[in-house]
PDB file of C-alpha atoms (C1' of nucleotides) in Angstrom:
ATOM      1  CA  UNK A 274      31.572  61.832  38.709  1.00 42.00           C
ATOM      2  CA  UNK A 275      29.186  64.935  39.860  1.00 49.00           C
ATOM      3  CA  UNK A 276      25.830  64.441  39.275  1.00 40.00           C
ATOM      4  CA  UNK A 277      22.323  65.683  40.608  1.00 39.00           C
ATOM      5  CA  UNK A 278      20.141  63.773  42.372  1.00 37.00           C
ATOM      6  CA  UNK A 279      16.145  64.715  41.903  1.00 37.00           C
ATOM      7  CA  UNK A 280      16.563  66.791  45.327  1.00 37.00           C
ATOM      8  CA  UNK A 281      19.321  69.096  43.955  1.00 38.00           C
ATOM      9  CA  UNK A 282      17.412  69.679  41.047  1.00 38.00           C
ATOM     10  CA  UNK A 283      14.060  70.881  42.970  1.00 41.00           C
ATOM     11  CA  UNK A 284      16.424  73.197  44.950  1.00 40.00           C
ATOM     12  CA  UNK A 285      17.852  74.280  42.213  1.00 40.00           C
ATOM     13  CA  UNK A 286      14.068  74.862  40.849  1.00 41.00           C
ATOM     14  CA  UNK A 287      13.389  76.906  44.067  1.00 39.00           C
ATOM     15  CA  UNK A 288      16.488  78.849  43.564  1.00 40.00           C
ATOM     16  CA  UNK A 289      15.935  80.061  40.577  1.00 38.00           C
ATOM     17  CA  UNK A 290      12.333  80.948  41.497  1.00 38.00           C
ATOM     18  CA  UNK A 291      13.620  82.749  44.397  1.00 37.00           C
ATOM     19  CA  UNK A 292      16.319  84.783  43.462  1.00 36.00           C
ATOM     20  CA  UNK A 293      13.714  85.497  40.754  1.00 34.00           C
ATOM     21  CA  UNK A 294      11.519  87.474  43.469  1.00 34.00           C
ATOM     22  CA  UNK A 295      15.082  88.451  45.005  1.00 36.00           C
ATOM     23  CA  UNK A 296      15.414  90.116  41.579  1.00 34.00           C
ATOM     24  CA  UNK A 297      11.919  91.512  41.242  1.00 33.00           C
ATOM     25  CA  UNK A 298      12.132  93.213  44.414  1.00 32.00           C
ATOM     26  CA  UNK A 299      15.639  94.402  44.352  1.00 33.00           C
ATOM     27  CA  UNK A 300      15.308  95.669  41.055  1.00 33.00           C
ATOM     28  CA  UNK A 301      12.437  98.039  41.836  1.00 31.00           C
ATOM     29  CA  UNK A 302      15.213 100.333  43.721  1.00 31.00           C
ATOM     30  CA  UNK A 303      16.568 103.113  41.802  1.00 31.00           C
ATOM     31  CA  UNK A 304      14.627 103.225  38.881  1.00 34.00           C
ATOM     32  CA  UNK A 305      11.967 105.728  37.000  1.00 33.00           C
ATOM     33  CA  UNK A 306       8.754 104.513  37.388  1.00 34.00           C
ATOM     34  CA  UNK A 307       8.739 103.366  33.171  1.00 35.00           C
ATOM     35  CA  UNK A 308      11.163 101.367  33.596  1.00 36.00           C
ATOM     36  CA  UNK A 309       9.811  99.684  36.666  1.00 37.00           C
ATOM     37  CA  UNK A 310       6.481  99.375  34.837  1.00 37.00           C
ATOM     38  CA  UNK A 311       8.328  98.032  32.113  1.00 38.00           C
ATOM     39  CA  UNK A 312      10.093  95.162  34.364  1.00 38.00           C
ATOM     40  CA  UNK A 313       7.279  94.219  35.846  1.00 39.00           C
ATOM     41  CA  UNK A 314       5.258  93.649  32.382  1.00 39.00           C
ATOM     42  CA  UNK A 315       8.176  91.756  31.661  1.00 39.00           C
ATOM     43  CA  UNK A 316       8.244  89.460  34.774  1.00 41.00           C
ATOM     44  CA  UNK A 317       4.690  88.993  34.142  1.00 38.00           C
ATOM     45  CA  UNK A 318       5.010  87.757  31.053  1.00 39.00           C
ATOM     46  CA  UNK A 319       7.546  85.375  31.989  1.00 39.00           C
ATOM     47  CA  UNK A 320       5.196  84.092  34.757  1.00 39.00           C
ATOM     48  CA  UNK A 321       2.936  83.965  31.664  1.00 36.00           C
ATOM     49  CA  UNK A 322       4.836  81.843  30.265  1.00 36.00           C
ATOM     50  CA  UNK A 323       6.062  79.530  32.820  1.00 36.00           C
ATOM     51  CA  UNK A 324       2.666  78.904  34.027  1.00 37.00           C
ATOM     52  CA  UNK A 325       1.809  77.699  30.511  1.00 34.00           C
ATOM     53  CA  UNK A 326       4.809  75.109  30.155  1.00 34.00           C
ATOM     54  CA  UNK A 327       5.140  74.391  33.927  1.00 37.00           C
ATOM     55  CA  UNK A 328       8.368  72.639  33.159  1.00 40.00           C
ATOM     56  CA  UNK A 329      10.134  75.178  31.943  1.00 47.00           C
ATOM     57  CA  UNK A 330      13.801  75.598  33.800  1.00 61.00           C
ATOM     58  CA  UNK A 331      15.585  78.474  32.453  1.00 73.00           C
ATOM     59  CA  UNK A 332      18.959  79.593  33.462  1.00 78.00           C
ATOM     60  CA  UNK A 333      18.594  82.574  35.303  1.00 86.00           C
ATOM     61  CA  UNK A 334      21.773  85.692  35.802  1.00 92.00           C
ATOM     62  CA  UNK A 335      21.829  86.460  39.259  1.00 95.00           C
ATOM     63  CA  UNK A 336      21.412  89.606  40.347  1.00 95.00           C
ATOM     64  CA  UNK A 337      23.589  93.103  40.436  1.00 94.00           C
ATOM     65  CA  UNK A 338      23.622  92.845  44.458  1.00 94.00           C
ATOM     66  CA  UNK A 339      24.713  89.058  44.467  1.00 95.00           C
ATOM     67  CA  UNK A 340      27.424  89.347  41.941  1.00 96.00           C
ATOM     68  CA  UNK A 341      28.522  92.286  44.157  1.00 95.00           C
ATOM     69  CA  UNK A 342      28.915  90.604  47.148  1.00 95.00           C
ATOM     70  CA  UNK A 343      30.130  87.328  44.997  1.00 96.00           C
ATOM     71  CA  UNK A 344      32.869  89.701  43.460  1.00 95.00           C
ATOM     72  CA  UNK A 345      33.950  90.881  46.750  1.00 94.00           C
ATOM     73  CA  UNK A 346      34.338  87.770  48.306  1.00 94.00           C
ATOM     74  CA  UNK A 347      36.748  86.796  45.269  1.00 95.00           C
ATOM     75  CA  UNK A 348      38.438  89.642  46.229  1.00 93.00           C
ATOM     76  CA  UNK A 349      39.199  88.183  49.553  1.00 92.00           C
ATOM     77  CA  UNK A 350      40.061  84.485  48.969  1.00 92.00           C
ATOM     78  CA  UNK A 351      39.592  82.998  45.552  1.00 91.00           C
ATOM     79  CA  UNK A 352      38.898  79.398  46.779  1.00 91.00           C
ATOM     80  CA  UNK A 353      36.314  79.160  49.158  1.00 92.00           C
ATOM     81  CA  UNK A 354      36.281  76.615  52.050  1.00 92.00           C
ATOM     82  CA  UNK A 355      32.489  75.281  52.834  1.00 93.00           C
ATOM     83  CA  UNK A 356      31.785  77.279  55.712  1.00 92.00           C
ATOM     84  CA  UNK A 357      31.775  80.218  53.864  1.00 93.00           C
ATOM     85  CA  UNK A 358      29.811  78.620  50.710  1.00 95.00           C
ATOM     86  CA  UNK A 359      27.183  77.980  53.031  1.00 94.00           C
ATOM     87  CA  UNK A 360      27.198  81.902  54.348  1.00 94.00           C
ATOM     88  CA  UNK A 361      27.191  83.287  51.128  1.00 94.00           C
ATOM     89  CA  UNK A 362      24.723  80.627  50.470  1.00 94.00           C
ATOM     90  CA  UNK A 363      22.210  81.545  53.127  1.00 94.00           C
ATOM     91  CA  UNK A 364      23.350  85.681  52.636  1.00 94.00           C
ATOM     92  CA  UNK A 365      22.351  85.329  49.209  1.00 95.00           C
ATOM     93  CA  UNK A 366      19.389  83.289  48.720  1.00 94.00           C
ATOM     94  CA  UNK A 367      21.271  80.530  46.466  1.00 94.00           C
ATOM     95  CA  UNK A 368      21.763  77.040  46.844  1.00 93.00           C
ATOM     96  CA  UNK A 369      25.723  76.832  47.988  1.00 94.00           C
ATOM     97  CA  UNK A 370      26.426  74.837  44.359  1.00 94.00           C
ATOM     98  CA  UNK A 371      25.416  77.675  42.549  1.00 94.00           C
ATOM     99  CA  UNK A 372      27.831  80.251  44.875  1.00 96.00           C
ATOM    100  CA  UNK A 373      30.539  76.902  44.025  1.00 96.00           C
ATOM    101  CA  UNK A 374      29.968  77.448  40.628  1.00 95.00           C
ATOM    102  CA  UNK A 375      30.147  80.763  40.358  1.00 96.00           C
ATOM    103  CA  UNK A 376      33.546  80.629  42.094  1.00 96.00           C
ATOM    104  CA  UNK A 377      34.996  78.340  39.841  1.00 96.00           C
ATOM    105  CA  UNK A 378      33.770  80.210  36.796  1.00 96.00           C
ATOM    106  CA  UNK A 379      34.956  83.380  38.271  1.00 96.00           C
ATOM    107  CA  UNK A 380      38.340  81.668  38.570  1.00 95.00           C
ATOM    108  CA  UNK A 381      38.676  80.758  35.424  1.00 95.00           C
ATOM    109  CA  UNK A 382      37.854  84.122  34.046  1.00 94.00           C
ATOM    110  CA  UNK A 383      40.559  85.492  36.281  1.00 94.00           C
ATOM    111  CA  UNK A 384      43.141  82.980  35.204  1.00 93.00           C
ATOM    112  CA  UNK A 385      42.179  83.623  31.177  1.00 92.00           C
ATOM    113  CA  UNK A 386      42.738  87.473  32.258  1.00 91.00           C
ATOM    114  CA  UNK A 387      45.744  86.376  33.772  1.00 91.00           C
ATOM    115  CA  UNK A 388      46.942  85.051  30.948  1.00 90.00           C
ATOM    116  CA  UNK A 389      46.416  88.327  28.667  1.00 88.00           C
ATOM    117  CA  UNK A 390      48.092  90.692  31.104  1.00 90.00           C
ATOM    118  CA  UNK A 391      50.898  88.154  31.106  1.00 91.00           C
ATOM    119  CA  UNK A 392      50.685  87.636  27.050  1.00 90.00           C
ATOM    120  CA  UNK A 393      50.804  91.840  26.943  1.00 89.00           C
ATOM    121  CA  UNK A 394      53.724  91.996  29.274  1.00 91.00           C
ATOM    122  CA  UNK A 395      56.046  89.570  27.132  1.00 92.00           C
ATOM    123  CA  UNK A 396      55.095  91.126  23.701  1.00 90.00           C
ATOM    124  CA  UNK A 397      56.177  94.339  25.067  1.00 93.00           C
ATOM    125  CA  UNK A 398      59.413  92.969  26.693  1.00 94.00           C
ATOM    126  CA  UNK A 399      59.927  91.354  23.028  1.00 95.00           C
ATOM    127  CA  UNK A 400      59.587  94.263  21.264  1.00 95.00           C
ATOM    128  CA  UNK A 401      62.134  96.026  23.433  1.00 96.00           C
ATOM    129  CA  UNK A 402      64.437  93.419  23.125  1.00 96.00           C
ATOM    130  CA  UNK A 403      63.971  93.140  19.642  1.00 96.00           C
ATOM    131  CA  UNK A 404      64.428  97.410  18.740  1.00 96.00           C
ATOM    132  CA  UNK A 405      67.612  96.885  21.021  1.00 96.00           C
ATOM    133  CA  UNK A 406      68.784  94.128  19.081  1.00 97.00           C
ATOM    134  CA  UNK A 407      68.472  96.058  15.912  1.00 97.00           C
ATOM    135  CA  UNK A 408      70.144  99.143  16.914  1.00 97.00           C
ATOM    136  CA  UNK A 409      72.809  97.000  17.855  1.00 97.00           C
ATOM    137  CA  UNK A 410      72.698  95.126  14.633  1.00 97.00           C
ATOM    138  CA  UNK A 411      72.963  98.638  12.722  1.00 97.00           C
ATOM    139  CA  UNK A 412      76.113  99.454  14.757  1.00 97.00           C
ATOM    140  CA  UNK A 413      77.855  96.553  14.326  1.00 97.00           C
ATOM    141  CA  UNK A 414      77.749  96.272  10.441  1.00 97.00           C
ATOM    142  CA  UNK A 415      78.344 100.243  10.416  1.00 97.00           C
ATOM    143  CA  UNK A 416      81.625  99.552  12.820  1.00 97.00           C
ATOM    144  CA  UNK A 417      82.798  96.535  10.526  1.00 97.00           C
ATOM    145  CA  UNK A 418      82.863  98.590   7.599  1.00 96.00           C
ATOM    146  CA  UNK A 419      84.877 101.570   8.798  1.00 97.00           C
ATOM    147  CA  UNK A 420      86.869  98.477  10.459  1.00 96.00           C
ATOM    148  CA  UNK A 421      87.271  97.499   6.626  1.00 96.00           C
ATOM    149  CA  UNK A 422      88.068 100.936   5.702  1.00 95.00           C
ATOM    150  CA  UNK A 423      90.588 101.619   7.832  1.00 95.00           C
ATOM    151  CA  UNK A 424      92.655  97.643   7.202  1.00 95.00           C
ATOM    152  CA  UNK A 425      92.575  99.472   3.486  1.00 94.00           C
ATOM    153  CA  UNK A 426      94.081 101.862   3.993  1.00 94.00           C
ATOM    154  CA  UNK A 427      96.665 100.571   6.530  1.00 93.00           C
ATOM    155  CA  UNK A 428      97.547  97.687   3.968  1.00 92.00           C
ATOM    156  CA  UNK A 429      98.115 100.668   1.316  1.00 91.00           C
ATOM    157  CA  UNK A 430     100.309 103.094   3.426  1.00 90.00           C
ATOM    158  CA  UNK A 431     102.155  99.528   4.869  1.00 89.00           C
ATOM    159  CA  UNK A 432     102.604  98.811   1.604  1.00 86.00           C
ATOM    160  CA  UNK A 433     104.177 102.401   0.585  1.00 84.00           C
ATOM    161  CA  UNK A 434     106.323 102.642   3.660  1.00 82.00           C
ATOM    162  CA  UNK A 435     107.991  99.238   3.435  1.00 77.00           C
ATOM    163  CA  UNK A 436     109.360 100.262   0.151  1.00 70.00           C
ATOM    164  CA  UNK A 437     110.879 103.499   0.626  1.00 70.00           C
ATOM    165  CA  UNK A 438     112.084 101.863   4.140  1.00 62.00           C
ATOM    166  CA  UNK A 439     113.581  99.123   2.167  1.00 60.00           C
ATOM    167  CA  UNK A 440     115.127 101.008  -0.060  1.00 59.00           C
ATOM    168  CA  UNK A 441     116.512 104.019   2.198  1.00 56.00           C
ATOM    169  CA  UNK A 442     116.517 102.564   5.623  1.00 49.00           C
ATOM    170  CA  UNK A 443     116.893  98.676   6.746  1.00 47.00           C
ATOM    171  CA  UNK A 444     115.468  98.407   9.970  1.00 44.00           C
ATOM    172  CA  UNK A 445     115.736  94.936  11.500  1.00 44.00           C
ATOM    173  CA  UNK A 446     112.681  93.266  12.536  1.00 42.00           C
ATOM    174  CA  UNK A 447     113.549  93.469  16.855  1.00 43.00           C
ATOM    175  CA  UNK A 448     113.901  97.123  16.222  1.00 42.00           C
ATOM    176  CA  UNK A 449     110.727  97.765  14.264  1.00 44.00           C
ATOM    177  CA  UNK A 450     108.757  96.216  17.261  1.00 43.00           C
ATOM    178  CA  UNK A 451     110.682  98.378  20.052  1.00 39.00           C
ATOM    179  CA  UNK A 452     109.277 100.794  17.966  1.00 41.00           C
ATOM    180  CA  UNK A 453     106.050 100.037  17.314  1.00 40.00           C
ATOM    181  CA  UNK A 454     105.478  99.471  21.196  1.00 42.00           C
ATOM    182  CA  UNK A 455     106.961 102.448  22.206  1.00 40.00           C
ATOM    183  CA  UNK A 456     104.625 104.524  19.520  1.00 41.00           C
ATOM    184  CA  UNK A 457     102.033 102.753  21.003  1.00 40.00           C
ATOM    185  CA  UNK A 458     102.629 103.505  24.610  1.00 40.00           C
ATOM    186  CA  UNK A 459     103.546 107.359  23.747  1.00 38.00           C
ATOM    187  CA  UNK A 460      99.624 107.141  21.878  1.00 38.00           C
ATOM    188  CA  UNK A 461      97.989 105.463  25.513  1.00 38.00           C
ATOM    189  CA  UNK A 462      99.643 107.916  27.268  1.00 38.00           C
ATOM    190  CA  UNK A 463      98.887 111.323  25.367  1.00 38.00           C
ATOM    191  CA  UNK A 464      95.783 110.014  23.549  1.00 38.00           C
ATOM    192  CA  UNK A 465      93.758 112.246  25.742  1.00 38.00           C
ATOM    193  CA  UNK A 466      95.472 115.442  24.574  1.00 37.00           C
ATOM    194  CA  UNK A 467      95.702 114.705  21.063  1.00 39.00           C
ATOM    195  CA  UNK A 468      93.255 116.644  18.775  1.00 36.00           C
ATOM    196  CA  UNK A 469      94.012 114.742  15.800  1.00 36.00           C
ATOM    197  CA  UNK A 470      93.652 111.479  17.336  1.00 37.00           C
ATOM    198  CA  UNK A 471      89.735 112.052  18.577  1.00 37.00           C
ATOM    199  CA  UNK A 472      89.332 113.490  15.277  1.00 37.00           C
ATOM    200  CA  UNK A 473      88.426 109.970  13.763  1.00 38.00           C
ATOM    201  CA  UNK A 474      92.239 108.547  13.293  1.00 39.00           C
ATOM    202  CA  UNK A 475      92.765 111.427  10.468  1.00 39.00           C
ATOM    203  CA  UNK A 476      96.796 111.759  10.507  1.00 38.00           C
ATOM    204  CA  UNK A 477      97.590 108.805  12.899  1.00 41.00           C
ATOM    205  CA  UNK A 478     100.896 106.933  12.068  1.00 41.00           C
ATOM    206  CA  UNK A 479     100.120 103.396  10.261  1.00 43.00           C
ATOM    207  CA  UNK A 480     102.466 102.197  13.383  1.00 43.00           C
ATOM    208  CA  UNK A 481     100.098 103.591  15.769  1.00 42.00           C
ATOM    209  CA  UNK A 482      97.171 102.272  14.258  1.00 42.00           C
ATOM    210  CA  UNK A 483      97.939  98.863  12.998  1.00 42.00           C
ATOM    211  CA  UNK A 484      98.967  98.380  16.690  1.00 44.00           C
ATOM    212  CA  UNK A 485      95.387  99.411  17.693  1.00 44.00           C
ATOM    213  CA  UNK A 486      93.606  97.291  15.193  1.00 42.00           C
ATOM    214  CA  UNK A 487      95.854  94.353  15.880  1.00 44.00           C
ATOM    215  CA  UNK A 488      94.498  94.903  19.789  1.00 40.00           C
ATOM    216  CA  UNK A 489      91.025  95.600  18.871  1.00 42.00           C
ATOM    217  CA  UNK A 490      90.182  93.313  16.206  1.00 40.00           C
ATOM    218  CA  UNK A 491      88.576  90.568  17.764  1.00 38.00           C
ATOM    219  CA  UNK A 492      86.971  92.366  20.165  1.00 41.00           C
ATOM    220  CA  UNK A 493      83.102  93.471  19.946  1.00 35.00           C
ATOM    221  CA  UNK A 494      82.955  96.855  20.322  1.00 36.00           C
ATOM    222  CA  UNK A 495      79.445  98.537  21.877  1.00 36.00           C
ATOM    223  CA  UNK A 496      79.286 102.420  22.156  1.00 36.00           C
ATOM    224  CA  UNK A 497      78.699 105.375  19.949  1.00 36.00           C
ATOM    225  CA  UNK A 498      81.281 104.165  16.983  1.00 35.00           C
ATOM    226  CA  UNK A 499      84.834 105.114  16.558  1.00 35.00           C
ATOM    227  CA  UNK A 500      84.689 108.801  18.586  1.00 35.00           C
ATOM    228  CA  UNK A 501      87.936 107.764  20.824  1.00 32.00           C
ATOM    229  CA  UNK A 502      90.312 105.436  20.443  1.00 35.00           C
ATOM    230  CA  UNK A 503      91.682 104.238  23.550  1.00 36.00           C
ATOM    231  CA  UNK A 504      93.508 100.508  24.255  1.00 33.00           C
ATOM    232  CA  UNK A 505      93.294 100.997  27.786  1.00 35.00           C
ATOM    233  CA  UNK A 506      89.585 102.097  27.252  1.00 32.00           C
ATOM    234  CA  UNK A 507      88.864  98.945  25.692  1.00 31.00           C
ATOM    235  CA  UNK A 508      89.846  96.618  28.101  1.00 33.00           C
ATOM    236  CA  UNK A 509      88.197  98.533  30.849  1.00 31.00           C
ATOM    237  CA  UNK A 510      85.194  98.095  28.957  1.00 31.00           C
ATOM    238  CA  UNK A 511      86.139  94.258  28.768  1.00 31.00           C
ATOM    239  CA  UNK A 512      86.475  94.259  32.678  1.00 34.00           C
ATOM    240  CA  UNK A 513      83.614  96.328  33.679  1.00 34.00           C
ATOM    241  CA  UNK A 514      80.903  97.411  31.106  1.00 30.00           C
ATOM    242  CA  UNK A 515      79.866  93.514  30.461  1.00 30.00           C
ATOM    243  CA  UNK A 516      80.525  92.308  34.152  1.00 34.00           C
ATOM    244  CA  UNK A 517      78.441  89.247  34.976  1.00 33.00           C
ATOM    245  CA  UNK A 518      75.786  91.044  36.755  1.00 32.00           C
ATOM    246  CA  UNK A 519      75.718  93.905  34.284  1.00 33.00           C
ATOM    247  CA  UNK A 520      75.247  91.386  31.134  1.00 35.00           C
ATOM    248  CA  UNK A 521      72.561  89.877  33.024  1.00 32.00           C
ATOM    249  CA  UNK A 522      70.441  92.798  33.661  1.00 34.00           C
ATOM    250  CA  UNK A 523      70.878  94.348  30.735  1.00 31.00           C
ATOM    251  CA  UNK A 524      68.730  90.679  29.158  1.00 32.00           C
ATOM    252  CA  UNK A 525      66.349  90.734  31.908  1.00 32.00           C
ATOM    253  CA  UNK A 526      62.851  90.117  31.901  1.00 31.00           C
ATOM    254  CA  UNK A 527      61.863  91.422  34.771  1.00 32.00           C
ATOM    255  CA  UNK A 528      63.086  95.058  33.812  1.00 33.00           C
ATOM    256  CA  UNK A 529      62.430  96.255  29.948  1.00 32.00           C
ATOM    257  CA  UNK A 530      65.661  97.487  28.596  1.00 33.00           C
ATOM    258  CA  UNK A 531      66.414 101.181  27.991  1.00 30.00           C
ATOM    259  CA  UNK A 532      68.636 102.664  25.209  1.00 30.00           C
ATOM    260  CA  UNK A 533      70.340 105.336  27.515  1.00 33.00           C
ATOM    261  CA  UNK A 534      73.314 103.739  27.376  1.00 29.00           C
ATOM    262  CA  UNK A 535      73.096 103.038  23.735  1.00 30.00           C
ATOM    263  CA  UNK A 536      72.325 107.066  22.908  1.00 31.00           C
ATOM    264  CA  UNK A 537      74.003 109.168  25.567  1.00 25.00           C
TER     265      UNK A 537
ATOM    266  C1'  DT B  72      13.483  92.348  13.976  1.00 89.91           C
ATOM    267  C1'  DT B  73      17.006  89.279  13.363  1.00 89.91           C
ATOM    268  C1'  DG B  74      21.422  87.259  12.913  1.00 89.91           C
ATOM    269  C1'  DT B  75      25.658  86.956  15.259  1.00 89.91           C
ATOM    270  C1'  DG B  76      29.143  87.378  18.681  1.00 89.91           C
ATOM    271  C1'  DT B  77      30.014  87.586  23.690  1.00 89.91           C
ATOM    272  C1'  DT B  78      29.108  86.666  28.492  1.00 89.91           C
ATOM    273  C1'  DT B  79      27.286  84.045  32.160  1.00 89.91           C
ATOM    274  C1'  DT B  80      25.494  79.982  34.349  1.00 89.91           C
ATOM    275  C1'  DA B  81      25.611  75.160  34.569  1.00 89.91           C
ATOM    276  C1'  DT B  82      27.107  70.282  33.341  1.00 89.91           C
ATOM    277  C1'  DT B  83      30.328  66.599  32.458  1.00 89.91           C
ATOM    278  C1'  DG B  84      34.354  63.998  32.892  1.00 89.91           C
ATOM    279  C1'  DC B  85      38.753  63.572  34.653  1.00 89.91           C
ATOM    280  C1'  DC B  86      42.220  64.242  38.237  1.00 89.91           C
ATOM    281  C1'  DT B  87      44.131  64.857  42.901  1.00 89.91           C
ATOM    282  C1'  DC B  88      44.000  64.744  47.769  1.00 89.91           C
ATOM    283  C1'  DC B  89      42.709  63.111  52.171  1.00 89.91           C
TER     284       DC B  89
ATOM    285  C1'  DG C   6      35.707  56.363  47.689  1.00 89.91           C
ATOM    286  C1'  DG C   7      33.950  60.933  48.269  1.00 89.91           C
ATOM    287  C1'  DA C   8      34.794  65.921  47.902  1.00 89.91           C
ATOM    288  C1'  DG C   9      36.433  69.492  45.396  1.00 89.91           C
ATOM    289  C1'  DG C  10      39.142  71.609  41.544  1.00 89.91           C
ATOM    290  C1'  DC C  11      39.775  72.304  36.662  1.00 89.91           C
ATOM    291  C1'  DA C  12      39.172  72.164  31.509  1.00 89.91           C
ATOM    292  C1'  DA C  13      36.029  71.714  28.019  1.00 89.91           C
ATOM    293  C1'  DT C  14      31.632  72.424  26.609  1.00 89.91           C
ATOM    294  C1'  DA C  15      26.484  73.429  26.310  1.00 89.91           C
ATOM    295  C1'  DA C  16      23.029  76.534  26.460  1.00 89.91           C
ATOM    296  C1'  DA C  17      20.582  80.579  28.010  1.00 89.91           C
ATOM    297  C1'  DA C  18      20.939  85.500  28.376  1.00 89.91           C
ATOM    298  C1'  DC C  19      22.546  89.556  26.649  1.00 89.91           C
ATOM    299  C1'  DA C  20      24.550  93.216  23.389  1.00 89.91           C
ATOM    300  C1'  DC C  21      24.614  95.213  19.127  1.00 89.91           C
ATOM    301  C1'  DA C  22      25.040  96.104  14.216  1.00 89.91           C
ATOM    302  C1'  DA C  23      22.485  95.917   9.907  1.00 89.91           C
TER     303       DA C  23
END
DNA sequence: TTGTGTTTTATTGCCTCC
DNA sequence: GGAGGCAATAAAACACAA
């Protein structure tokens, strides 16, 4: 336990009394003569005053030039060793507590400061996060339902061509999936050159398609929506876009996400 | 002028380190 | 066990609106 003994509290008495003076005739620098006048009615009344109770132990600021030099000694090392509480000390005209005190007050401004910068820095990285996870949100329930759409309407024109196949054309089940494959590599191969096929699926065989969906389905799909459709695109984007690293950064903290990729 | 909120200086009690 | 740091708190000083 810290206390005082009697002797710390006279030199704390003298302290106060002398960066009182410090005060009186630092503060005279600078200033219109009013508001010197003014100061020094002031200090005179306090003398007043102090006389009368004799006792009286007030806590006093210090002044503009000691927090100055207190503030740029912070600046330099935060904790300060007793060598240089005892400089300051003597440089100052306080009693080396008070410069100890002031330290550790000033410290734990600068950690409560800290602490807001930090605070600020992680709501913003939240709300990033958070308008990123919503766009994403957006997409994905817009993607499932043209992904709903488009099973429709596959199970309706399956539907239609198994019957007229049945009834015109018996195909055996081997030779419906050399077909369907080969369909499917003819549409990987000329995908790029096909109008109607970037054109949002409008006029794509239910072949082509259902192959496509089958390959697709499970798979989350980031991007701009349903522009190209491309089987070999997808599992690029399965081997590169969410590479370890990539995945990592794009959830850091350190760096607040951007949306560039999200609108190109 | 006064009530009230904020800032600054100082104290207390506990903890860690040497 | 003493010195020093820290968190919590008290209290004086200060700022400012009403």
């Amino acid at each position: 336990m810290k206390r005082f003994s009697s002797s710390d509290s006279f030199a704390a008495l003298v302290s106060i009394s002398s960066s009182k003076e410090e005060k009186t005739q630092k503060s005279t620098q600078g200033f219109t003569r009013e508001f010197q006048a003014m100061l020094e009615s002031l200090e005179e009344e306090e003398d007043y005053t102090e006389d009368v109770t004799h006792t009286t132990e007030k806590k006093r600021r210090l002044t503009l030039d000691q927090v100055k030099a207190l503030e740029k000694n912070f600046e330099v090392e935060n904790k300060l060793e007793p060598e240089r509480k005892l400089r300051l000390a003597e440089e100052l005209g306080l009693q080396p507590r008070q410069v100890a005190i002031w330290f550790q007050n000033r410290r734990a401004r600068w950690k409560t400061k800290q602490l807001e910068r930090e605070y600020v820095a992680l709501k913003a990285n939240y709300e990033a996060l958070k308008l990123n996870y919503d766009n994403l949100e957006r997409q994905n329930e817009s993607l499932t339902l043209q992904l709903n759409e488009l099973k429709a309407k596959l199970r309706e024109e399956n539907a239609d061509s198994s019957h007229s196949v049945k009834e015109e054309c018996p195909v055996s089940e081997s030779e419906n999936n050399v077909s369907v494959q080969s369909q499917s590599h003819e549409f990987s191969d000329n995908n790029n050159s096909n109008p109607t096929f970037r054109d949002q699926n409008n006029g794509l065989s239910s072949h082509t398609l259902m192959n496509w969906i089958q390959l697709s389905e499970s798979r989350t799909i980031l991007g701009s929506g349903f522009q190209v459709y491309q089987p070999h695109v997808v599992k690029l984007e399965e081997q590169n876009l969410f590479s370890t690293e990539e995945s990592c950064n794009f959830f850091s903290v350190d760096q607040a996400p951007t949306l560039h990729w999200h609108f190109p």
